[in-house]
Amino acid sequence: MPHVDPFDKPSTQSKIPERSPLTESEQAKYGEVLEYFEELEQLPVSNHKHEQATAPLSEAEKAWLTKECFLRYLRATKWKVEDAKKRIEGTLLWRRTFGVDPESTLTPELVSEENETGKEVILGYDNDCRPCLYLKPGRQNTKASHRQVQHLVFMLERVIDFMPSGQDQLALLIDFKPTKIGKHSKLPSISTGREVLSILQDHYPERLGKALLTNIPWLGWTFLKIIHPFIDPLTREKLVFQEPFPNYVPKEQLDEDFGGEVKFEYEHEKYWKIVNEIASKNRKVYMDNFRKLGGTIGLSEYDLRQESSSSVVEEVADSLASVSIAAEKLGDEPTKITSQRVGSEATVV
């Protein structure tokens, strides 16, 4: 029987690599960024030049401003605090303008047509437990438009929903093989390519763990050569060309077209419904944990992605509550508490 469902968990063969602990200097810089956004009261409602209206951070924006989010931007800016602050603010404005929230602007219904041929598919996890997003330009079914960009952003947000606790990166598996399904240009225009690169590099820094590219035609090599100067050097290091996918993805979660054991067959109505149900369930767990842990900026994605039944979340929430009560009894100044995940403990800063 063909497999038509996305996997909702990594293979038992996969393992999340451990990150090196922060140095004293890195911890201090993280603290500066955290403090800045804790004190941020208003932001423009969009990044349009003449926008005057402002609005406070929404609950979803606070939940996005995690410890790992701050660290991703700090790493991307080589630990330059002011640059990290500006880039995070820039992304917040971009997210407001673009309408990233799937409950408002960027809905499954808006981009469903774009995925009818399965040109972008979330399927399985790589050896490091990164969820895999397949891009198949040969299945292109629509003319170039802003909705194509919206579709890619939508799928990026959904693959982030699939990330397990402890992993904050994704894997891209890009197959340029031509098909009879695709009815339109198999490669994006240079302007669209640059826009997509800008979105990936500016607003999803440190999200790409690995990009595997295969079946690259001469036209594809030409396109890659043209956009190569616009690709960040750190991103270039993550690109892997024409290597066997089983070197990077467990066969039991890899499409058989690429040497795996999964007889995957894309059926849009079934797949689209299931992939969005899994993503929605995972987002609900994330937001439920966010509220349970106090709804503050700087919580750890490790805790936020824990299954809602996990005692770990309860322990962290109890720890945060106990520290707050103790601080009140001692008559201390308001204490900043954030779940800075290293083990399962909360840290007072």
Coordinates of C-alpha atoms in Angstrom, one line a residue, residues 144-146 148-149 187-199 223 226-227 230:
A144 CA 4.7 32.9 -11.1
S145 CA 2.8 35.0 -8.5
H146 CA 3.1 36.4 -4.9
Q148 CA 3.9 31.1 -4.7
V149 CA 6.0 32.9 -2.2
L187 CA 12.5 27.3 -12.2
P188 CA 11.6 30.6 -10.5
S189 CA 12.5 33.9 -12.0
I190 CA 15.7 35.5 -10.7
S191 CA 13.7 38.2 -8.9
T192 CA 11.5 35.5 -7.2
G193 CA 14.7 33.5 -6.3
R194 CA 16.2 36.6 -4.7
E195 CA 13.0 37.4 -2.8
V196 CA 12.9 33.8 -1.4
L197 CA 16.6 33.9 -0.5
S198 CA 16.0 37.2 1.3
I199 CA 13.1 35.8 3.3
F223 CA 20.2 29.3 -12.0
I226 CA 23.4 33.2 -10.9
I227 CA 22.0 33.4 -7.3
F230 CA 23.3 36.3 -3.0

